[in-house]
Amino acid sequence: MAFSPRFKAAVEEAKQGASEGGVPIGACLVAADGKILGRGHNMRIQKDSATIHAEMSALEEAGRLPASAYKGATMYTTLSPCDMCTGACILYKVKRVVMGENKTFVGGESYLAQRGIEVINLKNPECEGLMKKFIKEHPEDWYEDIGEDK
Amino acid sequence: MAFSPRFKAAVEEAKQGASEGGVPIGACLVAADGKILGRGHNMRIQKDSATIHAEMSALEEAGRLPASAYKGATMYTTLSPCDMCTGACILYKVKRVVMGENKTFVGGESYLAQRGIEVINLKNPECEGLMKKFIKEHPEDWYEDIGEDK
């Protein structure tokens, strides 16, 4: 799998989230030269947060950067990005979004493409499994995370 | 001005941001019943943050809420929301976005409308003035905040 080395960091983050009892979604922002700029996982439960989704967590860990730092960057995420995280990727003009899966949830993929961002779906069973388990055990937390009524 | 009581809180936040040396953009999330759910301002400079724009700050202060809490809600913000904050308003399905101005910057207004969110522009000179002063004094911080090369 061409994207596996950096994608692995996103999966590790998702597992870390799971081990903390959180929503098991991880992300990793990688610069054009392959350097990891930031990585993180969803912190809704851990930090009582409405905004720290995995992609936001990775962007936040990357910290303040000039626009040039995101040029050619890839956002690896274990799940199709929601509208908020889609917007964040568009704001910073990442080049590519590589997602683990979109069987659990389909976010802003078509809008990403419309805005010129490449979208790749790895259809990863491990990512699907993490979400399946979490949603079965904590459906109310999951629906809250995507702004839906259960 | 029909929206002034709650909009005022957003402007107060923007001024607070200015007094801290930050990007002077404020926001206030108001429930359908008029109760303020959360308010805040851009924290890029104060917290070295790439994601805590004003609207994110207000959503974060509001904390974990079920989808029903955002039903009929209005996001007041002193500036046209960027793509990230546009996405956050869409994720949580706020009913309306009321912005102070869009002379400084035009964000995701058309996409908000496309996704069924009402958009109102108050064309407020005070908000414009805060941004004009900040951009004149700190152009590099402003361009970084909107993901643009200076």
Short mmCIF file of C-alpha atoms in Angstrom, two decimals:
data_model
loop_
_atom_site.label_atom_id
_atom_site.label_comp_id
_atom_site.label_asym_id
_atom_site.label_seq_id
_atom_site.Cartn_x
_atom_site.Cartn_y
_atom_site.Cartn_z
CA MET A 1 0.00 0.00 0.00
CA ALA A 2 1.72 3.14 -1.27
CA PHE A 3 0.55 5.36 1.57
CA SER A 4 1.13 2.96 4.43
CA PRO A 5 4.13 4.48 6.28
CA ARG A 6 2.38 7.76 7.13
CA PHE A 7 -1.09 6.28 7.21
CA LYS A 8 0.17 3.97 9.94
CA ALA A 9 0.71 6.98 12.21
CA ALA A 10 -2.96 7.94 11.76
CA VAL A 11 -4.04 4.40 12.66
CA GLU A 12 -1.79 4.46 15.74
CA GLU A 13 -3.51 7.68 16.78
CA ALA A 14 -6.94 6.09 16.31
CA LYS A 15 -5.89 3.16 18.49
CA GLN A 16 -4.52 5.53 21.11
CA GLY A 17 -7.92 7.27 21.09
CA ALA A 18 -9.64 3.91 21.54
CA SER A 19 -7.38 3.04 24.47
CA GLU A 20 -8.38 6.33 26.13
CA GLY A 21 -12.08 5.52 25.69
CA GLY A 22 -12.42 8.17 22.99
CA VAL A 23 -13.80 8.27 19.46
CA PRO A 24 -11.20 6.12 17.62
CA ILE A 25 -10.29 8.40 14.75
CA GLY A 26 -6.70 9.44 14.12
CA ALA A 27 -4.97 11.76 11.69
CA CYS A 28 -1.50 12.73 10.56
CA LEU A 29 -0.52 15.79 8.53
CA VAL A 30 2.48 15.18 6.31
CA ALA A 31 4.45 17.82 4.41
CA ALA A 32 5.43 17.52 0.75
CA ASP A 33 8.89 16.27 1.80
CA GLY A 34 7.39 13.45 3.88
CA LYS A 35 7.98 15.07 7.27
CA ILE A 36 5.18 14.66 9.80
CA LEU A 37 3.98 18.17 10.68
CA GLY A 38 1.45 17.06 13.28
CA ARG A 39 -0.58 14.08 14.40
CA GLY A 40 -3.45 13.53 16.78
CA HIS A 41 -6.77 11.91 17.49
CA ASN A 42 -10.33 12.86 18.26
CA MET A 43 -10.58 14.37 21.76
CA ARG A 44 -14.34 14.84 22.17
CA ILE A 45 -14.56 12.60 25.18
CA GLN A 46 -11.09 13.14 26.62
CA LYS A 47 -11.31 16.95 26.54
CA ASP A 48 -15.08 17.52 26.42
CA SER A 49 -14.41 19.10 23.05
CA ALA A 50 -16.79 19.90 20.21
CA THR A 51 -14.03 20.84 17.78
CA ILE A 52 -11.00 18.62 18.37
CA HIS A 53 -11.66 16.00 15.72
CA ALA A 54 -8.64 13.99 14.59
CA GLU A 55 -7.72 16.23 11.64
CA MET A 56 -8.09 19.35 13.82
CA SER A 57 -5.88 17.71 16.41
CA ALA A 58 -3.16 17.07 13.79
CA LEU A 59 -3.40 20.64 12.47
CA GLU A 60 -3.28 21.99 16.02
CA GLU A 61 -0.23 19.92 16.89
CA ALA A 62 1.48 21.21 13.75
CA GLY A 63 0.96 24.66 15.23
CA ARG A 64 1.27 28.05 13.55
CA LEU A 65 2.68 27.65 10.07
CA PRO A 66 2.88 29.88 7.01
CA ALA A 67 0.71 28.90 4.05
CA SER A 68 3.79 27.60 2.24
CA ALA A 69 4.24 24.82 4.84
CA TYR A 70 0.99 23.14 3.76
CA LYS A 71 1.89 23.23 0.09
CA GLY A 72 1.84 19.69 -1.26
CA ALA A 73 0.84 18.33 2.16
CA THR A 74 -1.27 15.24 2.73
CA MET A 75 -3.81 14.77 5.49
CA TYR A 76 -4.03 11.12 6.45
CA THR A 77 -7.13 10.31 8.45
CA THR A 78 -8.69 7.02 9.46
CA LEU A 79 -12.22 8.12 8.49
CA SER A 80 -13.82 10.26 5.80
CA PRO A 81 -13.50 13.85 7.10
CA CYS A 82 -16.63 15.62 8.40
CA ASP A 83 -17.65 19.01 7.02
CA MET A 84 -15.57 20.87 9.63
CA CYS A 85 -12.38 18.92 8.94
CA THR A 86 -13.07 19.14 5.21
CA GLY A 87 -13.19 22.91 5.58
CA ALA A 88 -9.95 22.93 7.58
CA CYS A 89 -8.18 20.99 4.80
CA ILE A 90 -9.53 23.50 2.27
CA LEU A 91 -8.52 26.51 4.39
CA TYR A 92 -4.91 25.35 4.49
CA LYS A 93 -4.99 24.02 0.93
CA VAL A 94 -3.57 20.58 1.58
CA LYS A 95 -2.95 18.75 -1.66
CA ARG A 96 -4.42 15.40 -0.77
CA VAL A 97 -6.66 13.70 1.78
CA VAL A 98 -6.06 9.99 2.30
CA MET A 99 -8.77 8.33 4.36
CA GLY A 100 -8.88 4.92 5.96
CA GLU A 101 -12.50 4.30 5.06
CA ASN A 102 -15.88 5.86 4.34
CA LYS A 103 -18.11 2.89 5.11
CA THR A 104 -18.86 4.22 8.60
CA PHE A 105 -19.48 7.79 7.50
CA VAL A 106 -19.20 9.85 4.32
CA GLY A 107 -18.06 13.40 4.98
CA GLY A 108 -17.10 16.20 2.60
CA GLU A 109 -15.31 14.10 0.00
CA SER A 110 -17.13 15.51 -3.00
CA TYR A 111 -16.58 19.08 -1.80
CA LEU A 112 -12.87 18.39 -1.29
CA ALA A 113 -12.65 17.19 -4.88
CA GLN A 114 -14.67 20.17 -6.06
CA ARG A 115 -12.14 22.45 -4.35
CA GLY A 116 -9.24 20.73 -6.09
CA ILE A 117 -8.06 18.39 -3.34
CA GLU A 118 -7.19 14.82 -4.27
CA VAL A 119 -9.15 12.24 -2.27
CA ILE A 120 -8.01 8.66 -1.75
CA ASN A 121 -9.93 5.98 0.12
CA LEU A 122 -7.86 3.06 1.40
CA LYS A 123 -10.93 0.99 2.42
CA ASN A 124 -9.04 -0.23 5.44
CA PRO A 125 -10.79 -2.98 7.46
CA GLU A 126 -8.90 -2.15 10.67
CA CYS A 127 -10.25 1.43 10.66
CA GLU A 128 -13.75 0.13 9.97
CA GLY A 129 -13.42 -2.31 12.83
CA LEU A 130 -12.39 0.36 15.33
CA MET A 131 -15.43 2.46 14.46
CA LYS A 132 -17.85 -0.46 14.38
CA LYS A 133 -16.87 -1.42 17.92
CA PHE A 134 -17.05 2.16 19.21
CA ILE A 135 -20.44 2.91 17.67
CA LYS A 136 -21.89 -0.32 19.02
CA GLU A 137 -20.71 0.53 22.53
CA HIS A 138 -21.23 4.33 22.50
CA PRO A 139 -23.80 5.26 19.85
CA GLU A 140 -24.78 8.52 21.59
CA ASP A 141 -21.16 9.78 21.61
CA TRP A 142 -20.76 8.98 17.95
CA TYR A 143 -23.92 10.76 16.83
CA GLU A 144 -22.98 13.76 18.93
CA ASP A 145 -19.59 13.83 17.20
CA ILE A 146 -21.16 14.12 13.76
CA GLY A 147 -23.92 16.50 14.84
CA GLU A 148 -26.71 14.02 14.27
CA ASP A 149 -29.66 12.99 16.38
CA LYS A 150 -29.37 9.38 17.33
CA MET B 1 -30.44 46.54 14.18
CA ALA B 2 -32.44 43.39 14.79
CA PHE B 3 -29.43 41.24 15.65
CA SER B 4 -27.57 43.72 17.80
CA PRO B 5 -27.92 42.29 21.34
CA ARG B 6 -26.15 39.02 20.56
CA PHE B 7 -23.98 40.44 17.83
CA LYS B 8 -22.62 42.84 20.45
CA ALA B 9 -21.11 39.90 22.35
CA ALA B 10 -19.20 38.88 19.20
CA VAL B 11 -17.89 42.43 18.80
CA GLU B 12 -16.84 42.48 22.48
CA GLU B 13 -14.90 39.27 21.85
CA ALA B 14 -13.19 40.80 18.80
CA LYS B 15 -12.16 43.82 20.89
CA GLN B 16 -10.90 41.52 23.63
CA GLY B 17 -8.80 39.74 20.99
CA ALA B 18 -7.44 43.09 19.82
CA SER B 19 -6.54 44.05 23.38
CA GLU B 20 -4.56 40.80 23.69
CA GLY B 21 -2.65 41.56 20.49
CA GLY B 22 -4.54 38.83 18.64
CA VAL B 23 -6.45 38.62 15.38
CA PRO B 24 -9.53 40.75 16.25
CA ILE B 25 -12.34 38.42 15.27
CA GLY B 26 -15.04 37.42 17.73
CA ALA B 27 -18.00 35.05 17.68
CA CYS B 28 -20.99 34.09 19.75
CA LEU B 29 -23.15 30.98 19.35
CA VAL B 30 -26.76 31.57 20.35
CA ALA B 31 -29.43 28.91 20.80
CA ALA B 32 -32.93 29.13 19.31
CA ASP B 33 -34.23 30.44 22.66
CA GLY B 34 -31.71 33.30 22.67
CA LYS B 35 -29.38 31.80 25.26
CA ILE B 36 -25.67 32.22 24.60
CA LEU B 37 -24.18 28.72 24.29
CA GLY B 38 -20.60 29.87 23.86
CA ARG B 39 -18.51 32.85 22.87
CA GLY B 40 -14.88 33.43 22.04
CA HIS B 41 -12.30 35.02 19.82
CA ASN B 42 -9.48 34.05 17.50
CA MET B 43 -6.55 32.63 19.50
CA ARG B 44 -3.92 32.12 16.79
CA ILE B 45 -1.42 34.44 18.40
CA GLN B 46 -2.39 33.98 22.04
CA LYS B 47 -2.28 30.18 21.92
CA ASP B 48 -0.07 29.54 18.88
CA SER B 49 -3.11 27.89 17.38
CA ALA B 50 -3.89 26.99 13.78
CA THR B 51 -7.49 26.02 14.50
CA ILE B 52 -8.92 28.29 17.20
CA HIS B 53 -10.63 30.82 14.98
CA ALA B 54 -13.41 32.85 16.61
CA GLU B 55 -16.25 30.54 15.59
CA MET B 56 -14.29 27.47 16.72
CA SER B 57 -13.63 29.21 20.01
CA ALA B 58 -17.36 29.81 20.53
CA LEU B 59 -18.21 26.20 19.62
CA GLU B 60 -15.48 24.95 21.93
CA GLU B 61 -16.68 27.09 24.83
CA ALA B 62 -20.19 25.73 24.27
CA GLY B 63 -18.67 22.30 24.86
CA ARG B 64 -20.13 18.89 24.16
CA LEU B 65 -23.75 19.22 23.14
CA PRO B 66 -26.25 16.90 21.47
CA ALA B 67 -27.26 17.77 17.92
CA SER B 68 -30.59 19.07 19.21
CA ALA B 69 -28.87 21.93 21.08
CA TYR B 70 -27.74 23.53 17.81
CA LYS B 71 -31.20 23.36 16.27
CA GLY B 72 -32.28 26.85 15.29
CA ALA B 73 -28.99 28.29 16.58
CA THR B 74 -27.28 31.38 15.18
CA MET B 75 -23.53 31.86 14.86
CA TYR B 76 -22.69 35.54 15.17
CA THR B 77 -19.23 36.38 13.94
CA THR B 78 -17.52 39.68 13.25
CA LEU B 79 -16.09 38.49 9.91
CA SER B 80 -17.20 36.28 7.04
CA PRO B 81 -16.32 32.72 8.17
CA CYS B 82 -13.37 30.95 6.55
CA ASP B 83 -13.77 27.51 4.99
CA MET B 84 -12.97 25.75 8.28
CA CYS B 85 -15.50 27.73 10.32
CA THR B 86 -18.02 27.41 7.49
CA GLY B 87 -17.59 23.63 7.73
CA ALA B 88 -18.02 23.71 11.51
CA CYS B 89 -21.33 25.59 11.17
CA ILE B 90 -22.45 23.01 8.60
CA LEU B 91 -21.37 20.06 10.78
CA TYR B 92 -23.52 21.26 13.65
CA LYS B 93 -26.30 22.51 11.37
CA VAL B 94 -26.71 25.98 12.80
CA LYS B 95 -29.67 27.73 11.26
CA ARG B 96 -28.09 31.08 10.54
CA VAL B 97 -24.74 32.82 10.31
CA VAL B 98 -24.74 36.55 11.01
CA MET B 99 -21.47 38.23 10.09
CA GLY B 100 -20.19 41.69 10.90
CA GLU B 101 -18.68 42.24 7.49
CA ASN B 102 -17.15 40.63 4.40
CA LYS B 103 -15.24 43.60 3.05
CA THR B 104 -11.98 42.34 4.61
CA PHE B 105 -12.43 38.72 3.54
CA VAL B 106 -15.08 36.58 1.87
CA GLY B 107 -15.22 33.06 3.27
CA GLY B 108 -17.65 30.21 2.65
CA GLU B 109 -20.82 32.28 2.39
CA SER B 110 -22.06 30.76 -0.85
CA TYR B 111 -21.40 27.23 0.42
CA LEU B 112 -23.28 27.98 3.65
CA ALA B 113 -26.27 29.10 1.57
CA GLN B 114 -25.91 26.05 -0.67
CA ARG B 115 -26.09 23.85 2.44
CA GLY B 116 -29.26 25.57 3.63
CA ILE B 117 -27.86 27.98 6.18
CA GLU B 118 -29.17 31.54 6.20
CA VAL B 119 -26.42 34.14 5.82
CA ILE B 120 -26.76 37.76 6.94
CA ASN B 121 -24.13 40.45 6.50
CA LEU B 122 -24.44 43.43 8.85
CA LYS B 123 -21.79 45.49 7.01
CA ASN B 124 -20.57 46.81 10.32
CA PRO B 125 -17.94 49.58 10.10
CA GLU B 126 -16.55 48.86 13.59
CA CYS B 127 -15.69 45.27 12.61
CA GLU B 128 -14.10 46.50 9.39
CA GLY B 129 -12.06 49.03 11.35
CA LEU B 130 -10.70 46.42 13.75
CA MET B 131 -9.49 44.27 10.87
CA LYS B 132 -8.11 47.15 8.85
CA LYS B 133 -5.93 48.24 11.76
CA PHE B 134 -4.75 44.68 12.50
CA ILE B 135 -3.86 43.84 8.90
CA LYS B 136 -1.98 47.09 8.51
CA GLU B 137 0.09 46.35 11.61
CA HIS B 138 0.45 42.55 11.27
CA PRO B 139 -0.05 41.51 7.64
CA GLU B 140 1.95 38.28 8.03
CA ASP B 141 -0.24 37.07 10.92
CA TRP B 142 -3.38 37.80 8.97
CA TYR B 143 -2.29 35.94 5.84
CA GLU B 144 -1.17 33.00 7.95
CA ASP B 145 -4.63 32.93 9.58
CA ILE B 146 -6.37 32.55 6.23
CA GLY B 147 -3.80 30.15 4.78
CA GLU B 148 -2.56 32.58 2.16
CA ASP B 149 0.92 33.61 1.10
CA LYS B 150 1.43 37.28 1.82
#
